[in-house]
Short mmCIF file of C-alpha atoms in Angstrom, two decimals:
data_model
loop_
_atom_site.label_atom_id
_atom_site.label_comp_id
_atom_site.label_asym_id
_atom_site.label_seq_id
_atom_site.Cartn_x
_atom_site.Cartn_y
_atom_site.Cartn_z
CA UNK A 45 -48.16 30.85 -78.61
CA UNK A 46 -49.36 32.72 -75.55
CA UNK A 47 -46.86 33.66 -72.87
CA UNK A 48 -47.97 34.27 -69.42
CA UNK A 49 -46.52 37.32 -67.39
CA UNK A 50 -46.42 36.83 -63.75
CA UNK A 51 -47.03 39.87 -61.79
CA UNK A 52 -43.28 41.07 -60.16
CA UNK A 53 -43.57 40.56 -56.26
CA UNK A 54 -43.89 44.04 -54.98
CA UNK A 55 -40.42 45.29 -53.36
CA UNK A 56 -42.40 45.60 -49.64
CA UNK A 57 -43.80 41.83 -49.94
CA UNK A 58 -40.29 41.02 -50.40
CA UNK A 59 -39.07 42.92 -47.42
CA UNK A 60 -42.05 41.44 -45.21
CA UNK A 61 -41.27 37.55 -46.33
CA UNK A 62 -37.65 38.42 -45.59
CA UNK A 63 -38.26 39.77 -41.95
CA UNK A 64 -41.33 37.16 -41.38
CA UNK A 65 -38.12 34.49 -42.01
CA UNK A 66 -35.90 36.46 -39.69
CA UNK A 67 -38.15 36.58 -36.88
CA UNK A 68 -39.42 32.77 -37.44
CA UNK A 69 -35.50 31.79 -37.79
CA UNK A 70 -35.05 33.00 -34.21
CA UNK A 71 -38.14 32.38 -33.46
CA UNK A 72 -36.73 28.79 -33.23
CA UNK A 73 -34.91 29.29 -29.57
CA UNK A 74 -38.65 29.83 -28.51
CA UNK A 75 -39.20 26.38 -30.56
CA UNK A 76 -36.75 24.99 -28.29
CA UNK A 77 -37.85 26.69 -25.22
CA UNK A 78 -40.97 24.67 -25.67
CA UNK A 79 -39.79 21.76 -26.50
CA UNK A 80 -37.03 21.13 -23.96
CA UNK A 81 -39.35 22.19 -20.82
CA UNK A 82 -42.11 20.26 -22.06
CA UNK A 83 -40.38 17.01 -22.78
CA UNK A 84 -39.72 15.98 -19.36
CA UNK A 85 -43.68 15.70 -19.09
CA UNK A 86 -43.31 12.06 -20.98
CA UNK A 87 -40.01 11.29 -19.13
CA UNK A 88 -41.48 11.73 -15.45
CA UNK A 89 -43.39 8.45 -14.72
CA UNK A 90 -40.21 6.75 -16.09
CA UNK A 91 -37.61 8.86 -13.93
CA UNK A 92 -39.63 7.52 -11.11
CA UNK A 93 -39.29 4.06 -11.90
CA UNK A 94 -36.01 3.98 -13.30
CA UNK A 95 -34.60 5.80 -10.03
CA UNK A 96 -37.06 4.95 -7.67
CA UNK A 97 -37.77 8.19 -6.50
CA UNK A 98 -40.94 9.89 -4.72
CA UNK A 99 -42.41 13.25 -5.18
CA UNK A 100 -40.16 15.60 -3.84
CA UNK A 101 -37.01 14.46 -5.33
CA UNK A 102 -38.93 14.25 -8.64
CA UNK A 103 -40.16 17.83 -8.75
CA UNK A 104 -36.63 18.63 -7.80
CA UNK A 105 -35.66 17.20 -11.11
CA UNK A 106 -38.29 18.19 -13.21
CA UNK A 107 -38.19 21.70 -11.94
CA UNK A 108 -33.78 21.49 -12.16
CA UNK A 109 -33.86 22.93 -15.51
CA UNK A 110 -36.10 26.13 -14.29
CA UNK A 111 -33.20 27.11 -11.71
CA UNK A 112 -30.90 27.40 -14.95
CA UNK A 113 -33.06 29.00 -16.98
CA UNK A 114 -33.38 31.91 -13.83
CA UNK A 115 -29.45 31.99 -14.49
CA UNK A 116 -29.33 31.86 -18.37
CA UNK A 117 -31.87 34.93 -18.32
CA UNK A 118 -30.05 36.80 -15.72
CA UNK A 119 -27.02 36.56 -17.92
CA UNK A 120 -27.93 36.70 -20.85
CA UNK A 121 -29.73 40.58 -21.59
CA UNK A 122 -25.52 41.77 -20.56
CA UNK A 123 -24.45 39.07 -22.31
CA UNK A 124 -26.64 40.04 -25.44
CA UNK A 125 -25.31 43.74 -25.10
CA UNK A 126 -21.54 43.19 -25.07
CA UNK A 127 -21.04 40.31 -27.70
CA UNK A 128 -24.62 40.64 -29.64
CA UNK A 129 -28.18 39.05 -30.27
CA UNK A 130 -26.61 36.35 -32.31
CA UNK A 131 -23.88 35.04 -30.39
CA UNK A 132 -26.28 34.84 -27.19
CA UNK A 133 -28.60 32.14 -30.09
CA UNK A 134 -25.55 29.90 -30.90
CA UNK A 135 -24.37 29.99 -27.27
CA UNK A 136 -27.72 29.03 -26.41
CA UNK A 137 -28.18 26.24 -28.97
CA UNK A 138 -24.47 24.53 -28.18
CA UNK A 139 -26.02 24.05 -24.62
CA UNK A 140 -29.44 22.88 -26.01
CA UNK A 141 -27.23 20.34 -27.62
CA UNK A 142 -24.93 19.20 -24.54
CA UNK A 143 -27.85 18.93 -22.16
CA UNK A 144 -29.87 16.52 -24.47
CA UNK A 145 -27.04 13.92 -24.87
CA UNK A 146 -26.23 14.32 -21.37
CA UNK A 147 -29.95 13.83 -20.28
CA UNK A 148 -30.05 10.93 -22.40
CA UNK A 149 -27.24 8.72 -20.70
CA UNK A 150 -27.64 9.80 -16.92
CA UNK A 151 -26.09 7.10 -14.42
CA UNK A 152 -27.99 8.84 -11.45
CA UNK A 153 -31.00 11.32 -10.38
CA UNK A 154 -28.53 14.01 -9.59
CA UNK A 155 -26.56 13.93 -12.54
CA UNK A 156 -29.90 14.12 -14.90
CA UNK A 157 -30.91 17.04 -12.80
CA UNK A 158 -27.48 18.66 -13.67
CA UNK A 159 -27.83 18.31 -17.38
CA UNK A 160 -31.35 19.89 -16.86
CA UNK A 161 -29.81 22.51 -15.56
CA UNK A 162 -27.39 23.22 -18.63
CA UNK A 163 -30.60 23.19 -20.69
CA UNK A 164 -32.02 25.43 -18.57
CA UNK A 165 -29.73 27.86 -19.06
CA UNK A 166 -29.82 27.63 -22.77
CA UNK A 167 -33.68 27.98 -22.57
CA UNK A 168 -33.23 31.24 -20.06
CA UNK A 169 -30.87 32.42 -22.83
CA UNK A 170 -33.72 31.95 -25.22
CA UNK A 171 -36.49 33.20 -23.54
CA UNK A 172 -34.66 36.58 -23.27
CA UNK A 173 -32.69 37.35 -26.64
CA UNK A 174 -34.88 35.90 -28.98
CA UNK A 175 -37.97 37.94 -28.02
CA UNK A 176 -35.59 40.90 -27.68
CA UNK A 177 -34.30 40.18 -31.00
CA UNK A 178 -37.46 39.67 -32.68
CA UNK A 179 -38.53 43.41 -31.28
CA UNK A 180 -35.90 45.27 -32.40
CA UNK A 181 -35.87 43.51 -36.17
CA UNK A 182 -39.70 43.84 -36.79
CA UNK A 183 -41.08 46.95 -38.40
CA UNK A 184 -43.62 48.37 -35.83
CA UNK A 185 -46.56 47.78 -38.06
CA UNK A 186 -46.11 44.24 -37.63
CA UNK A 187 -44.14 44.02 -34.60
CA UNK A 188 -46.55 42.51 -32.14
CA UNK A 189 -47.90 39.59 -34.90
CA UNK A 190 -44.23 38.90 -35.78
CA UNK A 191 -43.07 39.17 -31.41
CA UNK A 192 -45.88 36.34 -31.37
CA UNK A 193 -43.41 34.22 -33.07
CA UNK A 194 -41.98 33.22 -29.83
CA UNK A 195 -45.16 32.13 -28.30
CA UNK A 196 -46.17 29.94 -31.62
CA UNK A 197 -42.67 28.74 -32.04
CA UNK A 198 -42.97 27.80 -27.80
CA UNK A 199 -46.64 26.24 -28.10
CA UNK A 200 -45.31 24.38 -31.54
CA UNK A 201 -42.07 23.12 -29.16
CA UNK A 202 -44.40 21.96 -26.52
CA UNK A 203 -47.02 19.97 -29.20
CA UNK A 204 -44.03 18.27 -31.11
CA UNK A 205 -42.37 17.02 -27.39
CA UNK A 206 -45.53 15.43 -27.08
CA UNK A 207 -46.15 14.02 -30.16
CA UNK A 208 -42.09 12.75 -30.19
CA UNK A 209 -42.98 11.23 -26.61
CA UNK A 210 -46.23 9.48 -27.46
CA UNK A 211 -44.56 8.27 -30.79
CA UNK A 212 -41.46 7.26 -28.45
CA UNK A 213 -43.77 5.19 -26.15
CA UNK A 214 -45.49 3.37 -29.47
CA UNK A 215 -42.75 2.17 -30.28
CA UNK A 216 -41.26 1.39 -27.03
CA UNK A 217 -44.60 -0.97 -26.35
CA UNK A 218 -46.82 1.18 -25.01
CA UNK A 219 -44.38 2.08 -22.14
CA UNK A 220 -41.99 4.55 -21.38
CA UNK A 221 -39.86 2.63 -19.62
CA UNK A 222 -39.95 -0.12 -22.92
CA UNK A 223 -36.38 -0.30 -24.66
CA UNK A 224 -35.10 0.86 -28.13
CA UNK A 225 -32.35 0.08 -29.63
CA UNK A 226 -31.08 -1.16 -26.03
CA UNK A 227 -32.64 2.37 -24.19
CA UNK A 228 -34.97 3.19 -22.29
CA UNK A 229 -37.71 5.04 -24.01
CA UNK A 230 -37.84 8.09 -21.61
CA UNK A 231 -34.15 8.59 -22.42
CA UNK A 232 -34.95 8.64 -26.09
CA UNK A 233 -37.64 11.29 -25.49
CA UNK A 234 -34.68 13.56 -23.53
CA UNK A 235 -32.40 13.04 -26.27
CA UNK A 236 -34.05 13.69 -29.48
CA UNK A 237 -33.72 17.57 -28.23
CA UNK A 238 -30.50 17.61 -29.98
CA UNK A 239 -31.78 17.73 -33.50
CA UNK A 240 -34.09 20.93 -33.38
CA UNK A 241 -30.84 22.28 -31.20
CA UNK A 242 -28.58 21.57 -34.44
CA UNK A 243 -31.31 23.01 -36.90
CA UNK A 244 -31.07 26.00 -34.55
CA UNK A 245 -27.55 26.55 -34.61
CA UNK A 246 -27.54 26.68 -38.56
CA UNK A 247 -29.84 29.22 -39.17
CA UNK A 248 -28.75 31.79 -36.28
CA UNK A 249 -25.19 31.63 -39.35
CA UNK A 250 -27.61 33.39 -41.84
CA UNK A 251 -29.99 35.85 -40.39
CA UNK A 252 -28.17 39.66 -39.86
CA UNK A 253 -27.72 40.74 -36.50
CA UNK A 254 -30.11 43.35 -34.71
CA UNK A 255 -29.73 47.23 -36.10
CA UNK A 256 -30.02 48.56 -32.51
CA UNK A 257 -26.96 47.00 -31.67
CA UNK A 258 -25.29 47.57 -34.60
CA UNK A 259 -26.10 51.09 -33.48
CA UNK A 260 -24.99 51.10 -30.38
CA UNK A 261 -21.65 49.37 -31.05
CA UNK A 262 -20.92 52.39 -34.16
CA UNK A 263 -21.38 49.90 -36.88
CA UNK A 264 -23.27 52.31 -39.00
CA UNK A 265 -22.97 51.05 -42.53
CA UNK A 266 -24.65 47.35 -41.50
CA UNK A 267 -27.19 48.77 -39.47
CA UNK A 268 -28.55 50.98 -42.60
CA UNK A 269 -28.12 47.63 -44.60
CA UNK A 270 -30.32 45.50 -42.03
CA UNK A 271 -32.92 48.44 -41.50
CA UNK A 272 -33.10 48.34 -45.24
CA UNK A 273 -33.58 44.81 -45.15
CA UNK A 274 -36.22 45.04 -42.64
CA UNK A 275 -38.41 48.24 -42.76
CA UNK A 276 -37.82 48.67 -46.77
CA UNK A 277 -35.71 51.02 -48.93
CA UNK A 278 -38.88 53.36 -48.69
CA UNK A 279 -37.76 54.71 -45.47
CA UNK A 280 -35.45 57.35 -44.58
CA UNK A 281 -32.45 54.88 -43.32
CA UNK A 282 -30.78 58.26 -42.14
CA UNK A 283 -33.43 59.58 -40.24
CA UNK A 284 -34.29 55.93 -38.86
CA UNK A 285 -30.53 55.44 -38.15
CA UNK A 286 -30.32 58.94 -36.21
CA UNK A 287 -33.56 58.50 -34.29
CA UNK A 288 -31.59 54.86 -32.46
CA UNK A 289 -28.80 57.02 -32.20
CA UNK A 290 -30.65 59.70 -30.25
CA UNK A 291 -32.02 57.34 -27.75
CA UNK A 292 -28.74 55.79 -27.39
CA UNK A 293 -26.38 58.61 -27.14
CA UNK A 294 -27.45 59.82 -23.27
CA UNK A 295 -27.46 55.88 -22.56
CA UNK A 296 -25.15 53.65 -21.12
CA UNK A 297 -24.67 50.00 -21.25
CA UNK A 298 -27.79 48.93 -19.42
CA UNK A 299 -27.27 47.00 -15.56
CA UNK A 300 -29.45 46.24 -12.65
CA UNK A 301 -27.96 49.49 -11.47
CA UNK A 302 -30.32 51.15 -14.46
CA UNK A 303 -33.30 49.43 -12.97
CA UNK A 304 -33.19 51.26 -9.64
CA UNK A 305 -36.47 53.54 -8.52
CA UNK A 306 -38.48 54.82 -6.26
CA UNK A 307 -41.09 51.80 -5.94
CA UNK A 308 -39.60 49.57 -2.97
CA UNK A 309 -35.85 49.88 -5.00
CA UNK A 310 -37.23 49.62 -8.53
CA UNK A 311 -38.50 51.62 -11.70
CA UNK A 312 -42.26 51.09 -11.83
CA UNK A 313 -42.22 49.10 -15.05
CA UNK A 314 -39.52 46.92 -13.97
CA UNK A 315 -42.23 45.72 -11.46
CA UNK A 316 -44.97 45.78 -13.94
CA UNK A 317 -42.96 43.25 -15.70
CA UNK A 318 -41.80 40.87 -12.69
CA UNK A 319 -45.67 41.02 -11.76
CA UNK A 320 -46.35 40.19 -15.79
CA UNK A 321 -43.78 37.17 -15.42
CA UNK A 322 -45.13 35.95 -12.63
CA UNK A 323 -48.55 36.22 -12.67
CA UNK A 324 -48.22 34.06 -16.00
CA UNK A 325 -46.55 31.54 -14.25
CA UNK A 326 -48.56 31.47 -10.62
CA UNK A 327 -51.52 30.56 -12.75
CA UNK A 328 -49.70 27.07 -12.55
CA UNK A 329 -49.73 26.54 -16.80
CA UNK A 330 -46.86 24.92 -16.56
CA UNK A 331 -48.08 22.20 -14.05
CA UNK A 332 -50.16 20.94 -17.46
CA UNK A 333 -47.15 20.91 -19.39
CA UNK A 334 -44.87 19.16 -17.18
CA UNK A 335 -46.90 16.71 -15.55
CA UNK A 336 -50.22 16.03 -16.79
CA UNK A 337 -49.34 12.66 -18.18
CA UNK A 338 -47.99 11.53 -14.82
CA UNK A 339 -51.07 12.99 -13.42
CA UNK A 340 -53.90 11.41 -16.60
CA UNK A 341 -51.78 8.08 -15.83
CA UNK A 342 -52.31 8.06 -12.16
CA UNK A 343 -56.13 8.00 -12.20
CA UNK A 344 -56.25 5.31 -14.07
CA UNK A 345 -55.60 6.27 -17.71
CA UNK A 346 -52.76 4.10 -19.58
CA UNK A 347 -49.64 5.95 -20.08
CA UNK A 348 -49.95 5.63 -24.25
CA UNK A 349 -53.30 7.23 -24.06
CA UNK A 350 -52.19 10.14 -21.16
CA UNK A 351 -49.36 11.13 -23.23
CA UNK A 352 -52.39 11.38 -25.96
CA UNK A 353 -54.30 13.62 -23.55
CA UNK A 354 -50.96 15.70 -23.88
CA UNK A 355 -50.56 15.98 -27.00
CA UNK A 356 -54.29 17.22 -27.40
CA UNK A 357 -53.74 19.73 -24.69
CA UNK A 358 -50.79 21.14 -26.99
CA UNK A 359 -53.30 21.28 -30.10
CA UNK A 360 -55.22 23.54 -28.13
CA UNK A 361 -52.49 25.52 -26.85
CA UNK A 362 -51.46 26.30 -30.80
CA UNK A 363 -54.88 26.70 -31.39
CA UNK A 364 -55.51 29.63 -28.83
CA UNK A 365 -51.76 30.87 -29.84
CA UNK A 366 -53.09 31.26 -33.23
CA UNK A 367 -55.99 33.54 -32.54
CA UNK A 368 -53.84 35.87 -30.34
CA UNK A 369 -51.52 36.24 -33.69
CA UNK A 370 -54.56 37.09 -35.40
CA UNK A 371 -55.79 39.70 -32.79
CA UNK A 372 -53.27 41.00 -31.03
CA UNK A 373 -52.24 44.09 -33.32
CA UNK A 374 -55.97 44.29 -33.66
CA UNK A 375 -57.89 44.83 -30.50
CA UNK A 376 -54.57 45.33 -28.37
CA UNK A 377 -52.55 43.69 -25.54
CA UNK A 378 -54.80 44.70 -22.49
CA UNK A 379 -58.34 43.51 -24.06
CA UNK A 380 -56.86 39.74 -24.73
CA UNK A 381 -55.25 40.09 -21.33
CA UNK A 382 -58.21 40.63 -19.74
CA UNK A 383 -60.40 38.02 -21.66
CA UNK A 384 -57.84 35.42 -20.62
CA UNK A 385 -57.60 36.39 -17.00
CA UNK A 386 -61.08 36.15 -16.67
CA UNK A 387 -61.69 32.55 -18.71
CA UNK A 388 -59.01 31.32 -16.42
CA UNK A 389 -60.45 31.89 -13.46
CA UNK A 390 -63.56 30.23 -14.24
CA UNK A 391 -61.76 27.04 -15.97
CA UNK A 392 -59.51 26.64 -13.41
CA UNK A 393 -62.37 27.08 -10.51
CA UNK A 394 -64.00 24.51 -11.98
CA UNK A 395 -60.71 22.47 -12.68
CA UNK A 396 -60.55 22.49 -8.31
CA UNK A 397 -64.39 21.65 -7.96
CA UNK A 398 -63.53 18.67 -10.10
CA UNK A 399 -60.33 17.20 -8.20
CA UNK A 400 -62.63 17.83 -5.02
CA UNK A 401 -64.08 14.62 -6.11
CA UNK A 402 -60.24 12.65 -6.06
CA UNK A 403 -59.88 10.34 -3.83
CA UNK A 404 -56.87 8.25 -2.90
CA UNK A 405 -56.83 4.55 -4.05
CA UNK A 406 -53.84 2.93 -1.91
CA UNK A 407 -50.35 4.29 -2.27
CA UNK A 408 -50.14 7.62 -5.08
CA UNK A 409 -52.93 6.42 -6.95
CA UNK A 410 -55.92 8.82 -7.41
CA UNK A 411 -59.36 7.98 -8.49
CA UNK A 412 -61.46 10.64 -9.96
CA UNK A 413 -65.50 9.12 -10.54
CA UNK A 414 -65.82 9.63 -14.70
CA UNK A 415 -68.36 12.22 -14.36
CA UNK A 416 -65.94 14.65 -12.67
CA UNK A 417 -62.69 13.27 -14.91
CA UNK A 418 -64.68 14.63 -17.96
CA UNK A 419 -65.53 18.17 -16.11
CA UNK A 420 -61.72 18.20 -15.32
CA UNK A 421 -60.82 17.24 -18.16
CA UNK A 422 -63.22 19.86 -20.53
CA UNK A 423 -62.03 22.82 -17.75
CA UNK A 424 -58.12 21.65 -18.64
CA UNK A 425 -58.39 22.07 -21.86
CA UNK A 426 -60.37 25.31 -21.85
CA UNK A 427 -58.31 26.81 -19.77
CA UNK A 428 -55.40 26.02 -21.66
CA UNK A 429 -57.31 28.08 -24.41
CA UNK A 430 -57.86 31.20 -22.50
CA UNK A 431 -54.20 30.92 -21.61
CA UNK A 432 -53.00 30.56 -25.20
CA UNK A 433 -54.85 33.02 -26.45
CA UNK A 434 -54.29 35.59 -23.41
CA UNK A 435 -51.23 35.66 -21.41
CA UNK A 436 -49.36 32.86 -23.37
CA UNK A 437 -48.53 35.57 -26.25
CA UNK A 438 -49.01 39.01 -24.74
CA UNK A 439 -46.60 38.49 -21.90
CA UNK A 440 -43.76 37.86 -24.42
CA UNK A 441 -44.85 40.76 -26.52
CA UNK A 442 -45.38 43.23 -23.72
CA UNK A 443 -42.14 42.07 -22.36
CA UNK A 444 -40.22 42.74 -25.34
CA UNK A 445 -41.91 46.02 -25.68
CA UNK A 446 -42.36 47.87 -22.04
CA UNK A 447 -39.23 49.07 -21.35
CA UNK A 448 -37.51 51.93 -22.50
CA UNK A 449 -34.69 51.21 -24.87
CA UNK A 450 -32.10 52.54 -21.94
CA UNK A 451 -32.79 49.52 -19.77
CA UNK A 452 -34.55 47.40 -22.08
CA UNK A 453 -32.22 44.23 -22.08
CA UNK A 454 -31.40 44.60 -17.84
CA UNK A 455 -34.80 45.09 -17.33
CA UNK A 456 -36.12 42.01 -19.56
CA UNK A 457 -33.15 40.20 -18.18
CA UNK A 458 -35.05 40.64 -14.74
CA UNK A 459 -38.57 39.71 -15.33
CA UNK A 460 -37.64 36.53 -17.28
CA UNK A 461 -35.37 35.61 -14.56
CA UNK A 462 -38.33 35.92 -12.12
CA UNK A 463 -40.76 34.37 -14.27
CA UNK A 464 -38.76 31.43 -14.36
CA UNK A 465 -38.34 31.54 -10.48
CA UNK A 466 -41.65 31.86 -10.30
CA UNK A 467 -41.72 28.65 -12.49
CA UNK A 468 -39.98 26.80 -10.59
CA UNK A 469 -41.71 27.59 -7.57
CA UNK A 470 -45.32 26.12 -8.96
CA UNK A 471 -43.16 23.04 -10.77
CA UNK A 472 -41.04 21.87 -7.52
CA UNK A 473 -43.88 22.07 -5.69
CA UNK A 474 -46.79 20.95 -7.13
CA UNK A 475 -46.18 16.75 -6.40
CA UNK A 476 -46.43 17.31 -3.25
CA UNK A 477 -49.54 19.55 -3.13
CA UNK A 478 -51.34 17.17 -5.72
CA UNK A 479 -50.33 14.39 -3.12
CA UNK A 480 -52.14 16.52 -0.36
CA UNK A 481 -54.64 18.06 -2.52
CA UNK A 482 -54.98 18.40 -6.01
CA UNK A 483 -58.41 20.89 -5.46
CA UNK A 484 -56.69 23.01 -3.14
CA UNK A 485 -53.84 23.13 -5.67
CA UNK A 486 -55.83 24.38 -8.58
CA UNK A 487 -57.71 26.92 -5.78
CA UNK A 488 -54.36 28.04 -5.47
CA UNK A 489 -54.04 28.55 -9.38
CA UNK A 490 -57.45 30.10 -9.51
CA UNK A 491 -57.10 32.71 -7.11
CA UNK A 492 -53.62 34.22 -9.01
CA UNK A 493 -55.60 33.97 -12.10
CA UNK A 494 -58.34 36.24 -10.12
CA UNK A 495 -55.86 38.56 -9.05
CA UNK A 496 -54.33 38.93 -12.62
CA UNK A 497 -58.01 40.26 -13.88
CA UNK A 498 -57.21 43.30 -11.20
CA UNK A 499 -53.72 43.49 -12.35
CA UNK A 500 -54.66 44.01 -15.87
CA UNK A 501 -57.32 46.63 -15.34
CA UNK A 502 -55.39 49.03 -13.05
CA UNK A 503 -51.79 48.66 -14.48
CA UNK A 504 -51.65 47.04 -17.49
CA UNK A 505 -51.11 49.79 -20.34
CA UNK A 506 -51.38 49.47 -24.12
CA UNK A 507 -48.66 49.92 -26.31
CA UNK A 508 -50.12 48.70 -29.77
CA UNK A 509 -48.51 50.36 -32.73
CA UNK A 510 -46.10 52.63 -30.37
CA UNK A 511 -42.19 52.89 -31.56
CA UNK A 512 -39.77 51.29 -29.39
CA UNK A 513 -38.42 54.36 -29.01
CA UNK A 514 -41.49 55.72 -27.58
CA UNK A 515 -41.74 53.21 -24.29
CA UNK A 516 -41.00 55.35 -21.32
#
């Protein structure tokens, strides 16, 4: 009888599947991140009907959970420092979970805008400690691939609201404003949320807490045991261990004090990544992911099939996600920063030539002629590409890798909190610019994505393969 041997799993493969699962496990607040902005996209055309409200009031509520996300990322870098990574996730997740129910049962427009705002503030929490998190656990060999985490685990939220939605509206008749089980099915879309939020609360219980803070807060003996867990027994855990501690011993707990400079009251790199932040938003991505179902349905498209539009657009947001993963440890940050500033620019040029075409119908409606519907349509997609593949992962790696350890948590307090300003700025208002003019809206878009091209070449510096302890 002949007995097969299977080859032992090398000790290092080990260590990499164990701190791939790590950074995947928190990897999930970016899941939710995604998901809860993104779902709202389904909901809109029935939040107008069901409350009978126009534009304004509804980018007021689909932008409400973007004022709580500013909060939950100006609190939660402090937050993150004095209690740790890990209680910042649950925190985070227990308000993912309130909003959702809350969302789901709203007796008014204001009150649904209020439970947006709780979720906001979990995804704020998210955007910030999970990406900070992820940093400081990955080995810097793999660190940006493994940072990109977030981005997937946001592009895989925003695919999954959209196939929930458009399964939602199947069911509900084709409508999102048929009933199930006695609700409405745009209320169903808001408060399936809470399930991912539960699966996320479980598994922030079993991953270790980050060794930087374990540093920092003198718990030596874990923070050699999670650095072992993480970077291998290979390394010297002393010398690894006193290298943190040498960075952190002339530190402080990190403030918006820390963040003060020269340039017009800031450090330099705190504005490099505000202007990061919002340059990613002020391209106006976000206006795809939060209304182009309301927007596909109002020239002419049925609501079943422009919540199918949606869920392609998310396809080929994972797609273009997926080939940063693959490149960004390879040819750098700043090279797929540039290619992406550059596609967008064109996509999004032609995006305006196309809506140039639209043409008002009687009341909201918009007709586009089919001819220019495709062009838009082709243009949307592709720039949704260059986006994913761009600025959709390198801003979240760059962000969680710029700063010097000092200020690292203020300072990527900061920029999330103004890239979610800056979010909410392009979400509250684009209803009423698409009512006055969807070209000059997109024009609009273009021009920032021109501007970010300039940006890149004259500011933007690479930090592939560099030590944490090295930015600065």
């Amino acid at each position: 009888m002949k007995m097969t041997i299977q080859a032992p799993v090398s000790r290092q493969e080990h260590t990499l599947a164990h701190v791939v699962f790590i950074s995947a496990a928190a990897a999930l607040g970016g899941f939710l991140f995604g998901y809860d902005s993104a779902v709202i996209n389904g909901a809109v055309d029935g939040i107008k009907g069901h409350f009978h409200v126009g534009a304004g009031v509804t980018g007021l509520i689909v932008s409400s959970a973007l004022l709580g996300s500013a909060v939950g990322a100006a609190v939660a870098g402090r937050l993150a420092d004095l209690r740790g990574r890990l209680i910042v996730m649950r925190l985070s997740a227990l308000l993912f979970v309130i909003s959702a129910v809350g969302s789901m049962f709203p007796f008014a427009e204001w009150e649904l805008a209020g439970w947006r705002i709780v979720g906001g503030i979990a995804i704020g929490m998210a955007s910030v400690v999970s990406p900070t998190y992820i940093a400081e656990i990955a080995p810097p060999a793999y660190r940006g691939r493994l940072a990109s985490f977030q981005q997937l685990a946001i592009v895989l939220g925003i695919a999954i609201s959209q196939l929930v939605n458009f399964g939602i509206a199947s069911f509900a008749g084709g409508e999102v404003r048929g009933r199930l089980l006695g609700v409405e099915a745009w209320q169903w879309m808001l408060g399936v949320a809470a399930l991912p939020a539960l699966v996320f609360l479980v598994v922030t219980l079993v991953i270790p807490e980050s060794p930087r803070y374990l540093v920092a807060n003198n718990r030596l003996k874990r923070a050699r045991q999670v650095l072992a867990e993480v970077e291998g027994e290979h390394i010297d855990l002393d010398a690894r261990i006193e290298e943190i501690r040498g960075v952190l011993r002339s530190e402080h707990k990190p403030s918006v004090r820390d963040l003060r400079g020269p340039a017009l009251g800031l450090l330099p790199i705190v504005w490099i990544g505000i202007a990061l932040s919002v340059l990613q938003q002020f391209v106006g991505i976000n206006v795809i992911f939060y209304y182009s179902a309301s927007l596909w349905h109002s020239v002419g498209i049925s609501q079943t099939n422009s919540l199918l539009i949606s869920l392609s657009t998310s396809i080929i947001n994972i797609l273009g996600t997926l080939i940063a993963i693959m490149f960004v440890d390879r040819i750098g940050r700043k090279p797929l920063a540039l290619i992406g500033s550059v596609g967008m620019t064109i996509s999004l040029a032609v995006m305006a030539w196309a809506f140039s075409a639209a043409h008002k119908t009687g009341g909201t409606d918009v007709h586009i002629p089919h001819s220019h519907g495709m062009v838009a349509l082709v243009a949307a997609h592709t720039y949704v590409l260059f986006f994913a593949l761009s600025w959709g992962v390198v801003v979240w790696v760059m962000l969680g890798e710029i700063f010097p350890n000092r200020v690292r948590a203020a300072a990527m307090a900061v920029a999330v909190a103004a890239q979610w300003i800056a979010n909410w700025l392009v979400t509250v208002t684009f209803p009423s610019l698409s009512e006055w003019s969807l070209s000059g809206a997109y024009i609009g878009y273009s021009v920032f994505a021109l501007l970010s091209v300039f940006f890149v070449i004259r500011y933007l510096h690479e930090t592939k393969g560099k030590r944490l302890e090295e930015m600065g």
